Coordinates of C-alpha atoms in Angstrom, one line a residue:
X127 CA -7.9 6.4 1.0
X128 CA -9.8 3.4 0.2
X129 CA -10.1 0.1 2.3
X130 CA -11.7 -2.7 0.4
X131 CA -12.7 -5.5 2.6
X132 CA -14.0 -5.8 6.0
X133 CA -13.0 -4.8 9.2
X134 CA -10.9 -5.9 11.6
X135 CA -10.5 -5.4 15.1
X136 CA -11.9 -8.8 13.6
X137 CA -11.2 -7.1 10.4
X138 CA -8.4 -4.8 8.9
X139 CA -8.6 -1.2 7.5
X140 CA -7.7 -0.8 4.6
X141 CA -6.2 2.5 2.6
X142 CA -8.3 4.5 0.9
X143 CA -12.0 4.0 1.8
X144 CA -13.5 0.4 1.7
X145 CA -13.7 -3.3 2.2
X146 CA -10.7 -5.6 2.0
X147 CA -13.0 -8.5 0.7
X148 CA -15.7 -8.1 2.0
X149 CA -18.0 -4.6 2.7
X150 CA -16.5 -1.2 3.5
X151 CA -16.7 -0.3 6.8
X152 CA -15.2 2.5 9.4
X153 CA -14.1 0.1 11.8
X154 CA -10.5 -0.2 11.6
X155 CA -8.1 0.1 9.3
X156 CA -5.1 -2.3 8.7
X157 CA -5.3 -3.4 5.1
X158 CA -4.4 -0.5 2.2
X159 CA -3.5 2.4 1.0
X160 CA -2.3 5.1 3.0
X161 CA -0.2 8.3 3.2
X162 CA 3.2 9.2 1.6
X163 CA 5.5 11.4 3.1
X164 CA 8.4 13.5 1.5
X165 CA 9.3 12.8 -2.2
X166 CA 12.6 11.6 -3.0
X167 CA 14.3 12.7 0.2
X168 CA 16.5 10.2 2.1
X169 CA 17.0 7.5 -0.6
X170 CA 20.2 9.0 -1.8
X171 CA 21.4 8.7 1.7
X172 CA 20.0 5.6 2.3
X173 CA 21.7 4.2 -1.3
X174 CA 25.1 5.6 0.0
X175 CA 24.5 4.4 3.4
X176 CA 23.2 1.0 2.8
X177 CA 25.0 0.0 -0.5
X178 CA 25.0 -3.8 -1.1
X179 CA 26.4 -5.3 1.7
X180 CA 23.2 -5.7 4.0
X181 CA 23.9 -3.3 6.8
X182 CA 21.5 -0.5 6.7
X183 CA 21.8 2.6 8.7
X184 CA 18.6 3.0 10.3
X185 CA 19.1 0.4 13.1
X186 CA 18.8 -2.4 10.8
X187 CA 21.4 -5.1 9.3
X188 CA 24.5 -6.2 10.9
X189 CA 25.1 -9.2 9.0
X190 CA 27.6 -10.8 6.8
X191 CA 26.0 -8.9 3.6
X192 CA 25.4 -12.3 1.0
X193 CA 26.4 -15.1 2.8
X194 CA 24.1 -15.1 5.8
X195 CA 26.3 -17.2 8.3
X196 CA 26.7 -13.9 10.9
X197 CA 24.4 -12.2 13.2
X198 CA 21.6 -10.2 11.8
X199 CA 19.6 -6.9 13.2
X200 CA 16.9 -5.0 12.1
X201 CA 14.7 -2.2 14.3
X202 CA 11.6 -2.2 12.2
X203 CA 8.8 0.3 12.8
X204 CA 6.8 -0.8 16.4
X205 CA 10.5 -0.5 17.3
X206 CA 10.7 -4.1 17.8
X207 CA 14.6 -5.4 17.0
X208 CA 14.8 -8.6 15.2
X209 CA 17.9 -10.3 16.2
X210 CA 19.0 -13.7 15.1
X211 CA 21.9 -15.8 14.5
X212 CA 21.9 -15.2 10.5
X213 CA 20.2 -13.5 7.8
X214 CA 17.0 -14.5 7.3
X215 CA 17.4 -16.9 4.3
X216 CA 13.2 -17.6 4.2
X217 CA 11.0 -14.8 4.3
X218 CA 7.1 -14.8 3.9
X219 CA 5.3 -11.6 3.1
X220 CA 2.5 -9.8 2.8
X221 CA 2.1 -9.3 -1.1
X222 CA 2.4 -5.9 -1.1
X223 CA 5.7 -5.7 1.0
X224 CA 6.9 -8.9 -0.9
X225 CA 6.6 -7.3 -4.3
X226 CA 8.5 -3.5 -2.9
X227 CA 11.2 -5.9 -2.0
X228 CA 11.8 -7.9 -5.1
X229 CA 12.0 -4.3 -6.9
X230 CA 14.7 -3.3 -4.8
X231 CA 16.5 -6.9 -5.3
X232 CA 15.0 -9.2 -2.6
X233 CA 14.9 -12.5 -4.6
X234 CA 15.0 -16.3 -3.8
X235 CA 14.8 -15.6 0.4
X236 CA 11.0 -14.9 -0.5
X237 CA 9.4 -18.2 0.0
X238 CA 5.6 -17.2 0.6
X239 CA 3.0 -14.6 0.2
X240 CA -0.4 -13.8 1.9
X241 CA -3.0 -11.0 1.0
X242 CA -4.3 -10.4 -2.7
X243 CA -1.8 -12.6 -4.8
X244 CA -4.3 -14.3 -7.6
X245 CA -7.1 -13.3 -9.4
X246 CA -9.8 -15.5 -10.0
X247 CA -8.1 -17.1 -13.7
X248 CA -5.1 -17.4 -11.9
X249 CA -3.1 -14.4 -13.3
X250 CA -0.9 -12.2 -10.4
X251 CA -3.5 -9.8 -8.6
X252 CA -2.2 -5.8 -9.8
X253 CA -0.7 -5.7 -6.0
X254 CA 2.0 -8.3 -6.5
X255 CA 4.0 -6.4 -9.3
X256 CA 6.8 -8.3 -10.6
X257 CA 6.6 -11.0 -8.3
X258 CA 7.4 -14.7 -9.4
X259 CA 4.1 -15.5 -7.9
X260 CA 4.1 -19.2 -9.2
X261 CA 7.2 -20.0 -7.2
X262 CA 5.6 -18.5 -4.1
X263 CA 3.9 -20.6 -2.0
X264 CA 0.3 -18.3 -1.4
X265 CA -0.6 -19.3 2.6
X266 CA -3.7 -16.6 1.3
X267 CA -5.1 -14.9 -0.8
X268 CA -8.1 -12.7 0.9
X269 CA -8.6 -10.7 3.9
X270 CA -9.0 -13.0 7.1
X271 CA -7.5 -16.0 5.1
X272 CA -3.9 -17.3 6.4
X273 CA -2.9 -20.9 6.7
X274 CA -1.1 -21.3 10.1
X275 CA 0.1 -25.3 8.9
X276 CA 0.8 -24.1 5.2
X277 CA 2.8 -20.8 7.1
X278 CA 4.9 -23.4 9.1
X279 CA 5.4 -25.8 6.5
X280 CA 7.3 -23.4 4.4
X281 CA 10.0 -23.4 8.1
X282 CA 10.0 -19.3 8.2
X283 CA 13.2 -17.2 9.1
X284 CA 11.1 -13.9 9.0
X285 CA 7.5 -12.5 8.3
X286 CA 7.4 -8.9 6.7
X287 CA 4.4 -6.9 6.5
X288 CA 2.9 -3.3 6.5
X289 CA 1.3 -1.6 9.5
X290 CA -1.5 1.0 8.4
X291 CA -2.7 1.3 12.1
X292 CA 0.0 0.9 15.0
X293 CA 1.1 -2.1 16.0
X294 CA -1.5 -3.8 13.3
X295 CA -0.3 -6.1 10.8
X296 CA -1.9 -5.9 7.9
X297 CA -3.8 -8.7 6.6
X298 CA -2.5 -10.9 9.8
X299 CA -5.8 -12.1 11.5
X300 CA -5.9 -10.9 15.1
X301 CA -7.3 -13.9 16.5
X302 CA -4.5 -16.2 15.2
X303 CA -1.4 -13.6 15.3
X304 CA -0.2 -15.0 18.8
X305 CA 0.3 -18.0 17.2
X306 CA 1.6 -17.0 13.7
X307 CA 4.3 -14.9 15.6
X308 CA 5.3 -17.6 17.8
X309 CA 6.8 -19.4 14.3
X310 CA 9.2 -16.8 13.6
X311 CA 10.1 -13.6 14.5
X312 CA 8.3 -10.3 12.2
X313 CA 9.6 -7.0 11.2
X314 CA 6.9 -4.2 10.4
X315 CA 6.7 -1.1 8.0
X316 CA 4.9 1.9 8.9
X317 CA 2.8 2.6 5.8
X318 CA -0.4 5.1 7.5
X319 CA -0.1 8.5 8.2
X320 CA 3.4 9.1 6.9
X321 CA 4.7 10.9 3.8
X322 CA 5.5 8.6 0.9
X323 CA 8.5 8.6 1.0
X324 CA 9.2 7.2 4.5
X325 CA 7.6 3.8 3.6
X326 CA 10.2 3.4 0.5
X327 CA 13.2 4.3 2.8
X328 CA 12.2 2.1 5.1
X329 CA 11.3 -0.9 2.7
X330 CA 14.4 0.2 0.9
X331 CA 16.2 -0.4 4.6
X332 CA 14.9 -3.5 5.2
X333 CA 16.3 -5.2 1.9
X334 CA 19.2 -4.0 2.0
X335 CA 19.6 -5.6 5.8
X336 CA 18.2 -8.8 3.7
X337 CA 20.9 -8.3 1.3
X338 CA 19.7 -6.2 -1.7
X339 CA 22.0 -3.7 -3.2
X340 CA 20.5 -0.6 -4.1
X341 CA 23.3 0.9 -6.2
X342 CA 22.4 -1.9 -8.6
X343 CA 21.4 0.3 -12.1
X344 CA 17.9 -1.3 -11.9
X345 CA 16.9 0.3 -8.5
X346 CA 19.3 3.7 -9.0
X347 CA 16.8 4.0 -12.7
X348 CA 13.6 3.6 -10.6
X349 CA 14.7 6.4 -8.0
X350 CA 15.6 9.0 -10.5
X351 CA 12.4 8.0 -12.7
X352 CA 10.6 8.6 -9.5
X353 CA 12.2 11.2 -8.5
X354 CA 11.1 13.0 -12.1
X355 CA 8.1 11.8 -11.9
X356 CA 7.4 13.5 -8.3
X357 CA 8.7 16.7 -10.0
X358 CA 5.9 16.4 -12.8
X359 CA 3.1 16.0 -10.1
X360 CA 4.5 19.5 -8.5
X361 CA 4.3 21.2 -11.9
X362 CA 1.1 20.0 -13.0
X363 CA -0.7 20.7 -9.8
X364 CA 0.9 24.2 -10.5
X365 CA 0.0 24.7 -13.8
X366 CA -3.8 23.8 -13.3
X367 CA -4.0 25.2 -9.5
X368 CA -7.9 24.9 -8.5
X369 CA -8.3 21.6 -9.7
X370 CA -10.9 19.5 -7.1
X371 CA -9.4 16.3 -6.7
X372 CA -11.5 13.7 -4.5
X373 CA -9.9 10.1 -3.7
X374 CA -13.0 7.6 -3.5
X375 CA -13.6 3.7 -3.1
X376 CA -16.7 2.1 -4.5
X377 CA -19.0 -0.5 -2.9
X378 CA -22.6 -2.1 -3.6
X379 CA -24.0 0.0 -0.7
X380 CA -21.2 2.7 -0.1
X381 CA -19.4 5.6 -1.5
X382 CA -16.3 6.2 0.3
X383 CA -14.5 9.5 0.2
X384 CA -11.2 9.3 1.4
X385 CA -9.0 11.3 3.4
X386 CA -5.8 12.9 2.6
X387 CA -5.0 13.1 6.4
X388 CA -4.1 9.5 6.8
X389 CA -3.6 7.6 3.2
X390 CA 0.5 7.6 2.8
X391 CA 0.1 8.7 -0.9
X392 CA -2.6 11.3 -0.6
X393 CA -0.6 13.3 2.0
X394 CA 2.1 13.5 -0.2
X395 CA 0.1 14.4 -3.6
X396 CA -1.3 17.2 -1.6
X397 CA 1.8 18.0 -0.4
X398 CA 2.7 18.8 -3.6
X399 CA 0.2 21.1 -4.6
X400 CA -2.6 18.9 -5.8
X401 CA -6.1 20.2 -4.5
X402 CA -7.5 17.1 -3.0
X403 CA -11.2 17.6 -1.0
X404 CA -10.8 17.0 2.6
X405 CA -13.6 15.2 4.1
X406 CA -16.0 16.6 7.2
X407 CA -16.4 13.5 9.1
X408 CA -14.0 10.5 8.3
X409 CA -13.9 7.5 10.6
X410 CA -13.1 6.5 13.6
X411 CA -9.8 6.1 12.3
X412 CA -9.3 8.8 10.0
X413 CA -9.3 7.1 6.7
X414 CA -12.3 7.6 4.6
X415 CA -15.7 9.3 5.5
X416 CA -18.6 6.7 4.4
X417 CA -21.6 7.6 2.6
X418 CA -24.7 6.8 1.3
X419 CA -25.3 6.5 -2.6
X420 CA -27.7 8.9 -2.2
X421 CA -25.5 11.1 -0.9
X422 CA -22.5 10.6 -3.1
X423 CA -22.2 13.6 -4.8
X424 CA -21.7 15.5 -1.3
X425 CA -18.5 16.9 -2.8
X426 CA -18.1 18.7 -5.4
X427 CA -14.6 17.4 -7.9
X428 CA -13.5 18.1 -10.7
X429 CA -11.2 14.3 -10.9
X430 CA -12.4 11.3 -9.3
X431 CA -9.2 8.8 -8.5
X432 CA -11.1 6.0 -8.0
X433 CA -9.6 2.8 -6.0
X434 CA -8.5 0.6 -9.0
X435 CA -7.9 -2.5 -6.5
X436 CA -9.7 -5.8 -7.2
X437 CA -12.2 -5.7 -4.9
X438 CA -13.5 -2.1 -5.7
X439 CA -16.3 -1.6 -8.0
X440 CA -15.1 -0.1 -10.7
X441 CA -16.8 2.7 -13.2
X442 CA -17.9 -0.2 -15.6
X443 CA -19.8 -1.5 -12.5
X444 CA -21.5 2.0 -11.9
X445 CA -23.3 2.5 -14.1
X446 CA -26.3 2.2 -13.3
X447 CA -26.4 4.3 -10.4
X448 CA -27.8 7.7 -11.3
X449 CA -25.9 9.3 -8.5
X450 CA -22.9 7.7 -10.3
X451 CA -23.6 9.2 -13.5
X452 CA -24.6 12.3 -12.6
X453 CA -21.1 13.4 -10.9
X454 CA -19.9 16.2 -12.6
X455 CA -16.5 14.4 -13.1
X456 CA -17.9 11.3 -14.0
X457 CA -19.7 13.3 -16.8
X458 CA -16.6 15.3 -17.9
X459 CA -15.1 11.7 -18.1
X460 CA -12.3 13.0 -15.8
X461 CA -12.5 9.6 -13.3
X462 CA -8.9 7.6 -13.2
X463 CA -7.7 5.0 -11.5
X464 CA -6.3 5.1 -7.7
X465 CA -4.2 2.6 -5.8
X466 CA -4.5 3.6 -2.4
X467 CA -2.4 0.9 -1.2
X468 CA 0.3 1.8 -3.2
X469 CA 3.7 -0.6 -3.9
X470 CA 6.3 1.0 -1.7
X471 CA 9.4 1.1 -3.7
X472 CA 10.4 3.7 -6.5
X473 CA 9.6 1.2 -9.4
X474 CA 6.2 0.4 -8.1
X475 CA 5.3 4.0 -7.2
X476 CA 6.6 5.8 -10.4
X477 CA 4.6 5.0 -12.7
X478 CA 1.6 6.1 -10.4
X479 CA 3.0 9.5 -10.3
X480 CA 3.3 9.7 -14.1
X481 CA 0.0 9.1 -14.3
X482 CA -1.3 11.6 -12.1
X483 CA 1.2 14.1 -13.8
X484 CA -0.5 13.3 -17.2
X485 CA -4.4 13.4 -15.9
X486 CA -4.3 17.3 -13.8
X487 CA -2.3 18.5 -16.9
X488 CA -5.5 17.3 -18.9
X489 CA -7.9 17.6 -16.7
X490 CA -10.8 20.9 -17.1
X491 CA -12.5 22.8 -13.9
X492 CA -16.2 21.4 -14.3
X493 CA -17.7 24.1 -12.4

C-alpha cells in the first residue's frame, strides 16, 4: 500500500506506500492502508451474535446495551481488556475508525477526532465518510499533530484507533502516547496484514459493545451490497485473468510500489483473483518498496490504482514527469484511484469494490 506522510518511530507508516504529511519513507508504518482479509465471512455471525444490545461475542461488551449505567468489556486487538464501570458515553477517534463506526450506528458518544478530518476550504477530508465532522471537536488534523489539553478538555471515556504495525497506534505520536493514555483508557483494531474482512468484524465488534445494532436495515443493506460487490471483484478478475495490477503512492521525489503482502485490502483483492505485481524489495516493514522516478517504470502493469488520499500526488500533478507519462498504463489511460487506508465497515468499503469490479472488466492487457 501507500503511506503518505512521514515516519514514525517519530513517524507512522502509513498503508500503501508514502508519507502521512510529510515525505514517503520506509521507516515505519502506522498510518494507512493495509491488508483485508476474508470477504464477507463472519459478519453474519457477528450480526446474529452481537445484535443491538452491546454485548459482542469476541470478548468484548458486557454492558447494559443503551443505557450505559453497567459494567463494560472489550478485548481489543494488543489483547488489552478495557474494563470500566459503564459504557463509554465519550469516545474520541482516529478519523478513520470514527467514521467505520458511525456507519455501523456509533453516533452522539463520538465527541472528537484526530488524523485527516479537514481539507484546506474546510470541507470533510474523503477519510471521514459520513461523519458529522462540524460537531466533532478535531484535537488534529495531520500526522504528528494531537492536542493533549484540547484531548482532555473534551473529559474522554475511550480512545479508538487503528494499529497498522503491533502495538502502534496510528496517528498517536509516540513521544506523547504515555501521557495521552494516562487520560483514558484505548481499545485498538488490527488493520495490517490481515484479510479485509477481519478489520470490519472487529470494528463491527467494537460498536456493537458501544451500543450499535447491526440488524438495523442500514448496516444489514451495506453487508449484502458488500458482500455482492466482493462477488463482482472475483468474477471480473476471472473474466480478464492476466491483468497486471500495481498498487502505487506518488510523491515529489518518490514512486512507491506497494505490497500486497501487508496492505489489508490488497491481500484480499489478490485473494480474489486479481493479478496484483508483488514487489522485489519492500521495506523494512513490508509495505511498499520505494523508488526513484527514474526508475518508476520498474514494473511492468497494465492498471495503476493509484493512492487517491489527500496527501498523494495525484495524476493531474504528474504530469510532467516523463517517467510518469510514459507508463504503459498511464498511456492506455487505465490509472484509478486507490484508498489504501480503506474505511473499515461494509458501507465504506463497498463502493471501493464496485469500483474495482467495473475498471478490470474494462480494463485491456497493454503488452
Amino acid at each position: 500500500m501507500s503511506f503518505i506522510g512521514s515516519r514514525q518511530r517519530s513517524r507512522s507508516v502509513v498503508p500503501g506506500a508514502g508519507p502521512a504529511g510529510g515525505a514517503f519513507t520506509s521507516g515505519s508504518l502506522t498510518r494507512r492502508g493495509l491488508l483485508s482479509a476474508g470477504g464477507a465471512l463472519a459478519v453474519g455471525a457477528l450480526i446474529s451474535a452481537c445484535g443491538g444490545d452491546g454485548e459482542s461475542g469476541n470478548g468484548s461488551g458486557s454492558g447494559d446495551g443503551g443505557s450505559g449505567d453497567g459494567a463494560w468489556t472489550f478485548t481489543d486487538d494488543r489483547g488489552t481488556k478495557v474494563d470500566v464501570k459503564a459504557r463509554p458515553k465519550r469516545v474520541v477517534g482516529y478519523v478513520g475508525t470514527a467514521a467505520a463506526l458511525y456507519d455501523f450506528g456509533v453516533d452522539r458518544q463520538l465527541v472528537g477526532v484526530f488524523g485527516p478530518t479537514k481539507l484546506k476550504d474546510g470541507r470533510p477530508d474523503p477519510q471521514a465518510g459520513s461523519l458529522p465532522v462540524d460537531r466533532l471537536e478535531v484535537i488534529g488534523n495531520a500526522f504528528g499533530e494531537f492536542n493533549i489539553e484540547k484531548y482532555a478538555a473534551l473529559r474522554p471515556d475511550l480512545l479508538v484507533d487503528n494499529m497498522f504495525l503491533a502495538n502502534e497506534l496510528f496517528y498517536v505520536p509516540a513521544e506523547s502516547k504515555d501521557k495521552i493514555f494516562a487520560l483514558a483508557p484505548s481499545a485498538a483494531i488490527a488493520a495490517g496484514a490481515v484479510l479485509l474482512p477481519k478489520p470490519i468484524e472487529r470494528t463491527a465488534a467494537l460498536a456493537a459493545a458501544l451500543g450499535a445494532d447491526l440488524k438495523s436495515a442500514k448496516v444489514t443493506a451495506a453487508k449484502a451490497r458488500f458482500d455482492k460487490a466482493v462477488a463482482a471483484v472475483r468474477a471480473a478478475a476471472k473474466a480478464n485473468a492476466g491483468l497486471k495490477v500495481l498498487a502505487a503512492s506518488a510523491s515529489p521525489d518518490l514512486f512507491y510500489a506497494s505490497s500486497p503482502g501487508k496492505n489489508t485490502d490488497l491481500i484480499y483483492f489478490k485473494e480474489l483473483g486479481v493479478d496484483l505485481i508483488v514487489p522485489d524489495k519492500p521495506g523494512r516493514d513490508g509495505y511498499f518498496e520505494e523508488l526513484s522516478w527514474e526508475n518508476a517504470g520498474k514494473y511492468k502493469a497494465d492498471v495503476i490504482m493509484l493512492d487517491s488520499r489527500t496527501q498523494a500526488l495525484q495524476p493531474k500533478d504528474l504530469g510532467a514527469k516523463p517517467s510518469w507519462t510514459d507508463l504503459p498504463a498511464v498511456k492506455a489511460g487505465q490509472v484509478i484511484p486507490w484508498q489504501p487506508e480503506p474505511r473499515f465497515s461494509y458501507e465504506g468499503c463497498a463502493p471501493i469494490f464496485e469500483a474495482l469490479a467495473t475498471s478490470i472488466e474494462s480494463a485491456k492487457k497493454t503488452g
